[in-house]
PDB file of C-alpha atoms and ligand atoms in Angstrom:
ATOM      1  CA  MET A   1      24.648  13.340  -7.818  1.00  0.00           C
ATOM      2  CA  ALA A   2      25.662   9.722  -7.454  1.00  0.00           C
ATOM      3  CA  ALA A   3      25.728   7.717 -10.933  1.00  0.00           C
ATOM      4  CA  GLU A   4      22.622   5.973 -12.107  1.00  0.00           C
ATOM      5  CA  LEU A   5      22.988   2.224 -11.970  1.00  0.00           C
ATOM      6  CA  LEU A   6      19.339   1.631 -13.137  1.00  0.00           C
ATOM      7  CA  ARG A   7      16.251   3.525 -14.725  1.00  0.00           C
ATOM      8  CA  GLU A   8      13.182   1.807 -15.658  1.00  0.00           C
ATOM      9  CA  SER A   9       9.922   3.102 -16.393  1.00  0.00           C
ATOM     10  CA  PHE A  10       6.169   1.195 -15.872  1.00  0.00           C
ATOM     11  CA  GLU A  11       2.854   2.059 -16.931  1.00  0.00           C
ATOM     12  CA  ILE A  12       0.059   2.372 -14.581  1.00  0.00           C
ATOM     13  CA  GLN A  13      -3.791   1.882 -15.995  1.00  0.00           C
ATOM     14  CA  GLY A  14      -6.304   3.989 -14.078  1.00  0.00           C
ATOM     15  CA  ARG A  15      -9.091   1.931 -12.623  1.00  0.00           C
ATOM     16  CA  ASN A  16      -7.516  -1.565 -13.469  1.00  0.00           C
ATOM     17  CA  TYR A  17      -8.014  -2.991 -10.201  1.00  0.00           C
ATOM     18  CA  ASP A  18      -6.987  -6.420 -11.595  1.00  0.00           C
ATOM     19  CA  LYS A  19      -3.306  -5.298 -12.433  1.00  0.00           C
ATOM     20  CA  ALA A  20      -3.378  -3.120  -9.097  1.00  0.00           C
ATOM     21  CA  GLY A  21       0.004  -3.444  -7.317  1.00  0.00           C
ATOM     22  CA  GLU A  22       1.924  -5.267 -10.278  1.00  0.00           C
ATOM     23  CA  VAL A  23       4.325  -2.134 -10.862  1.00  0.00           C
ATOM     24  CA  SER A  24       5.308  -2.345  -7.315  1.00  0.00           C
ATOM     25  CA  GLY A  25       5.342  -6.133  -7.409  1.00  0.00           C
ATOM     26  CA  GLU A  26       7.864  -6.104 -10.337  1.00  0.00           C
ATOM     27  CA  ILE A  27       9.961  -3.500  -8.656  1.00  0.00           C
ATOM     28  CA  LYS A  28      10.256  -5.557  -5.342  1.00  0.00           C
ATOM     29  CA  VAL A  29      11.645  -8.456  -7.424  1.00  0.00           C
ATOM     30  CA  ILE A  30      14.254  -6.153  -9.718  1.00  0.00           C
ATOM     31  CA  LEU A  31      15.638  -4.532  -6.088  1.00  0.00           C
ATOM     32  CA  ARG A  32      15.373  -7.834  -4.178  1.00  0.00           C
ATOM     33  CA  ASP A  33      17.679  -9.377  -7.434  1.00  0.00           C
ATOM     34  CA  LEU A  34      20.158  -6.550  -7.150  1.00  0.00           C
ATOM     35  CA  GLY A  35      20.451  -7.219  -3.468  1.00  0.00           C
ATOM     36  CA  ILE A  36      18.982  -4.213  -1.889  1.00  0.00           C
ATOM     37  CA  GLU A  37      19.036  -4.540   1.696  1.00  0.00           C
ATOM     38  CA  ALA A  38      15.417  -4.922   3.103  1.00  0.00           C
ATOM     39  CA  ALA A  39      14.611  -2.526   5.592  1.00  0.00           C
ATOM     40  CA  SER A  40      15.258   0.104   2.258  1.00  0.00           C
ATOM     41  CA  LEU A  41      13.423  -2.238   0.058  1.00  0.00           C
ATOM     42  CA  ARG A  42      10.431  -2.685   2.301  1.00  0.00           C
ATOM     43  CA  ARG A  43      10.063   1.299   2.810  1.00  0.00           C
ATOM     44  CA  LEU A  44      10.642   1.704  -1.197  1.00  0.00           C
ATOM     45  CA  VAL A  45       7.770  -1.218  -1.723  1.00  0.00           C
ATOM     46  CA  ILE A  46       5.490   0.686   0.300  1.00  0.00           C
ATOM     47  CA  VAL A  47       5.928   4.111  -1.148  1.00  0.00           C
ATOM     48  CA  ALA A  48       5.652   2.528  -4.773  1.00  0.00           C
ATOM     49  CA  PHE A  49       2.417   0.715  -3.832  1.00  0.00           C
ATOM     50  CA  GLU A  50       0.529   3.548  -2.491  1.00  0.00           C
ATOM     51  CA  ALA A  51       1.487   5.566  -5.204  1.00  0.00           C
ATOM     52  CA  GLU A  52       0.582   3.166  -7.815  1.00  0.00           C
ATOM     53  CA  MET A  53      -2.763   2.625  -6.040  1.00  0.00           C
ATOM     54  CA  ASN A  54      -3.253   6.316  -6.200  1.00  0.00           C
ATOM     55  CA  VAL A  55      -2.971   6.302  -9.849  1.00  0.00           C
ATOM     56  CA  VAL A  56      -5.497   3.341 -10.085  1.00  0.00           C
ATOM     57  CA  MET A  57      -7.616   4.890  -8.052  1.00  0.00           C
ATOM     58  CA  TYR A  58      -7.821   8.286  -9.132  1.00  0.00           C
ATOM     59  CA  ALA A  59      -6.265   8.964 -12.497  1.00  0.00           C
ATOM     60  CA  ARG A  60      -6.677   7.836 -16.031  1.00  0.00           C
ATOM     61  CA  ARG A  61      -3.158   6.362 -16.626  1.00  0.00           C
ATOM     62  CA  GLY A  62       0.291   6.857 -15.157  1.00  0.00           C
ATOM     63  CA  THR A  63       4.162   6.291 -15.492  1.00  0.00           C
ATOM     64  CA  LEU A  64       6.080   5.008 -12.770  1.00  0.00           C
ATOM     65  CA  THR A  65       9.936   5.681 -13.278  1.00  0.00           C
ATOM     66  CA  LEU A  66      12.427   3.807 -11.029  1.00  0.00           C
ATOM     67  CA  ILE A  67      15.984   5.201 -10.494  1.00  0.00           C
ATOM     68  CA  LEU A  68      18.630   3.092  -8.588  1.00  0.00           C
ATOM     69  CA  THR A  69      21.942   4.945  -7.625  1.00  0.00           C
ATOM     70  CA  GLU A  70      24.530   3.848  -5.048  1.00  0.00           C
ATOM     71  CA  GLU A  71      23.336   6.094  -2.406  1.00  0.00           C
ATOM     72  CA  ASP A  72      19.396   5.973  -3.071  1.00  0.00           C
ATOM     73  CA  VAL A  73      16.218   4.539  -4.651  1.00  0.00           C
ATOM     74  CA  ASN A  74      14.151   7.073  -6.455  1.00  0.00           C
ATOM     75  CA  LEU A  75      10.436   7.150  -7.545  1.00  0.00           C
ATOM     76  CA  GLU A  76       8.607   9.422 -10.340  1.00  0.00           C
ATOM     77  CA  VAL A  77       5.301   8.773 -10.418  1.00  0.00           C
ATOM     78  CA  ARG A  78       3.690  11.105 -13.085  1.00  0.00           C
ATOM     79  CA  ASP A  79      -0.050  10.787 -13.946  1.00  0.00           C
ATOM     80  CA  GLU A  80      -2.859  12.286 -16.130  1.00  0.00           C
ATOM     81  CA  GLY A  81      -5.840  12.816 -14.032  1.00  0.00           C
ATOM     82  CA  PRO A  82      -7.796  15.283 -12.185  1.00  0.00           C
ATOM     83  CA  GLY A  83      -4.957  16.433  -9.937  1.00  0.00           C
ATOM     84  CA  ILE A  84      -5.189  17.104  -5.948  1.00  0.00           C
ATOM     85  CA  PRO A  85      -6.849  20.423  -5.422  1.00  0.00           C
ATOM     86  CA  ASP A  86      -5.348  20.816  -1.884  1.00  0.00           C
ATOM     87  CA  ILE A  87      -2.402  18.970  -1.234  1.00  0.00           C
ATOM     88  CA  GLU A  88      -1.747  19.922   2.339  1.00  0.00           C
ATOM     89  CA  LEU A  89      -5.386  18.423   3.224  1.00  0.00           C
ATOM     90  CA  ALA A  90      -4.711  15.309   0.717  1.00  0.00           C
ATOM     91  CA  PHE A  91      -1.652  14.378   3.329  1.00  0.00           C
ATOM     92  CA  LYS A  92      -4.065  14.805   6.226  1.00  0.00           C
ATOM     93  CA  GLU A  93      -4.447  11.100   7.998  1.00  0.00           C
ATOM     94  CA  GLY A  94      -8.016   9.753   7.247  1.00  0.00           C
ATOM     95  CA  TYR A  95      -8.764  11.737   4.499  1.00  0.00           C
ATOM     96  CA  SER A  96      -9.814  10.410   1.414  1.00  0.00           C
ATOM     97  CA  THR A  97     -12.037  10.838  -1.645  1.00  0.00           C
ATOM     98  CA  ALA A  98     -12.334   7.285  -2.304  1.00  0.00           C
ATOM     99  CA  SER A  99     -15.497   6.078  -3.676  1.00  0.00           C
ATOM    100  CA  ASP A 100     -17.814   3.319  -1.610  1.00  0.00           C
ATOM    101  CA  GLU A 101     -16.766   1.047  -4.623  1.00  0.00           C
ATOM    102  CA  MET A 102     -13.078   1.562  -3.692  1.00  0.00           C
ATOM    103  CA  ARG A 103     -13.864   1.241   0.085  1.00  0.00           C
ATOM    104  CA  GLU A 104     -15.339  -2.268  -0.382  1.00  0.00           C
ATOM    105  CA  LEU A 105     -12.347  -3.521  -2.242  1.00  0.00           C
ATOM    106  CA  GLY A 106     -10.351  -2.439   0.935  1.00  0.00           C
ATOM    107  CA  PHE A 107      -8.889   1.070  -0.144  1.00  0.00           C
ATOM    108  CA  GLY A 108      -9.400   4.560   0.644  1.00  0.00           C
ATOM    109  CA  PHE A 109      -8.363   4.920   4.536  1.00  0.00           C
ATOM    110  CA  GLY A 110      -6.810   7.950   3.646  1.00  0.00           C
ATOM    111  CA  MET A 111      -3.329   6.631   4.905  1.00  0.00           C
ATOM    112  CA  GLY A 112      -1.831   6.748   1.568  1.00  0.00           C
ATOM    113  CA  LEU A 113       0.234   9.599   1.179  1.00  0.00           C
ATOM    114  CA  PRO A 114       0.968   9.821   5.071  1.00  0.00           C
ATOM    115  CA  ASN A 115       2.523   6.086   4.683  1.00  0.00           C
ATOM    116  CA  MET A 116       4.554   7.427   1.869  1.00  0.00           C
ATOM    117  CA  LYS A 117       5.678  10.468   3.643  1.00  0.00           C
ATOM    118  CA  LYS A 118       7.000   8.221   6.637  1.00  0.00           C
ATOM    119  CA  ASN A 119       8.741   5.845   4.690  1.00  0.00           C
ATOM    120  CA  SER A 120      10.643   8.116   2.230  1.00  0.00           C
ATOM    121  CA  ASP A 121      13.326  10.471   2.984  1.00  0.00           C
ATOM    122  CA  GLU A 122      12.289  12.974   0.377  1.00  0.00           C
ATOM    123  CA  LEU A 123       8.972  13.159  -0.612  1.00  0.00           C
ATOM    124  CA  LYS A 124       7.313  15.703  -3.201  1.00  0.00           C
ATOM    125  CA  VAL A 125       3.790  16.003  -4.744  1.00  0.00           C
ATOM    126  CA  GLU A 126       3.045  18.586  -7.399  1.00  0.00           C
ATOM    127  CA  SER A 127      -0.474  18.760  -9.002  1.00  0.00           C
ATOM    128  CA  GLU A 128      -2.386  20.740 -11.554  1.00  0.00           C
ATOM    129  CA  VAL A 129      -6.109  20.488 -11.153  1.00  0.00           C
ATOM    130  CA  GLY A 130      -7.820  18.955 -14.430  1.00  0.00           C
ATOM    131  CA  LYS A 131      -3.939  17.629 -15.508  1.00  0.00           C
ATOM    132  CA  GLY A 132      -2.216  15.318 -13.322  1.00  0.00           C
ATOM    133  CA  THR A 133      -0.079  14.841 -10.629  1.00  0.00           C
ATOM    134  CA  LEU A 134       3.924  14.318 -10.034  1.00  0.00           C
ATOM    135  CA  VAL A 135       5.057  12.182  -7.121  1.00  0.00           C
ATOM    136  CA  VAL A 136       8.921  12.210  -6.474  1.00  0.00           C
ATOM    137  CA  ALA A 137      10.269  10.038  -3.748  1.00  0.00           C
ATOM    138  CA  LYS A 138      13.493   9.518  -2.480  1.00  0.00           C
ATOM    139  CA  ILE A 139      14.588   6.339  -0.163  1.00  0.00           C
ATOM    140  CA  ARG A 140      18.209   6.304   1.014  1.00  0.00           C
ATOM    141  CA  LEU A 141      20.073   3.005   0.995  1.00  0.00           C
ATOM    142  CA  ASN A 142      22.084   2.125   4.323  1.00  0.00           C
ATOM    143  CA  SER A 143      25.733   2.713   3.582  1.00  0.00           C
ATOM    144  CA  ASN A 144      26.911  -0.630   5.168  1.00  0.00           C
ATOM    145  CA  ALA A 145      24.778  -3.002   3.099  1.00  0.00           C
TER     146      ALA A 145
HETATM  147  N1  ADP B 201      -2.776  10.753  -8.287  1.00  0.00           N
HETATM  148  C1  ADP B 201      -3.810  10.927  -7.293  1.00  0.00           C
HETATM  149  N2  ADP B 201      -4.732  12.052  -8.459  1.00  0.00           N
HETATM  150  C2  ADP B 201      -5.558  12.649  -7.744  1.00  0.00           C
HETATM  151  N3  ADP B 201      -5.977  12.535  -6.324  1.00  0.00           N
HETATM  152  C3  ADP B 201      -5.315  11.863  -5.670  1.00  0.00           C
HETATM  153  C4  ADP B 201      -4.029  11.458  -5.942  1.00  0.00           C
HETATM  154  N4  ADP B 201      -3.278  10.733  -4.868  1.00  0.00           N
HETATM  155  C5  ADP B 201      -4.092  11.155  -3.970  1.00  0.00           C
HETATM  156  N5  ADP B 201      -4.944  11.846  -4.275  1.00  0.00           N
HETATM  157  C6  ADP B 201      -6.157  12.576  -3.481  1.00  0.00           C
HETATM  158  O1  ADP B 201      -5.570  12.410  -1.925  1.00  0.00           O
HETATM  159  C7  ADP B 201      -6.460  11.830  -1.123  1.00  0.00           C
HETATM  160  C8  ADP B 201      -5.486  11.075  -0.174  1.00  0.00           C
HETATM  161  O2  ADP B 201      -4.478  10.106  -0.597  1.00  0.00           O
HETATM  162  P1  ADP B 201      -4.185   8.728   0.356  1.00  0.00           P
HETATM  163  O3  ADP B 201      -3.469   9.640   1.225  1.00  0.00           O
HETATM  164  O4  ADP B 201      -3.492   7.922  -0.650  1.00  0.00           O
HETATM  165  O5  ADP B 201      -5.561   8.267   0.744  1.00  0.00           O
HETATM  166  P2  ADP B 201      -6.598   7.269   0.027  1.00  0.00           P
HETATM  167  O6  ADP B 201      -5.910   6.722  -1.278  1.00  0.00           O
HETATM  168  O7  ADP B 201      -6.734   6.153   0.933  1.00  0.00           O
HETATM  169  O8  ADP B 201      -7.842   8.310  -0.134  1.00  0.00           O
HETATM  170  C9  ADP B 201      -7.139  10.764  -2.316  1.00  0.00           C
HETATM  171  O9  ADP B 201      -8.369  10.510  -1.314  1.00  0.00           O
HETATM  172  C10 ADP B 201      -7.607  11.588  -3.311  1.00  0.00           C
HETATM  173  O10 ADP B 201      -8.629  12.608  -3.037  1.00  0.00           O
HETATM  174 MG1   MG B 202      -4.146   6.242  -1.352  1.00  0.00          MG
END
């Protein structure tokens, strides 16, 4: 394992649509200022935003931890919420349990988890119904950057 260059945690409030996207926005600025190359940064921000939105939409609260090494960027998003009863189903493109209210706000296309998978090099989802969900993502940095 490569040495950690940075580790920082951020709180995410469930149901707070006014603040939705704030944490992924902060992460984007932090990593951009550190000079992370654009392609990896773009992928990371997509994964962080979708993970953050899922906490906002479905959970009570969550913590997103950003871990940067020389080789990769890692996200650990742990929430307290309803959990995901069928993770395989949740990964199906277009599958969503979003409410009408969420859809009116422009969310709930059922593409969050598929896009997180597409944009990360490793993605792990663990969940306990009634307790919460853990999402762990790894995005490798391009070595020539
Ligand atoms: N953190 C979470 N807690 C509980 N359920 C979740 C969580 N993340 C995803 N889900 C479930 O998985 C489904 C698919 O998620 P996603 O692909 O992001 O699509 P969307 O958010 O547009 O519904 C959600 O509709 C929800 O039922
Ligand atoms: Mg989603």
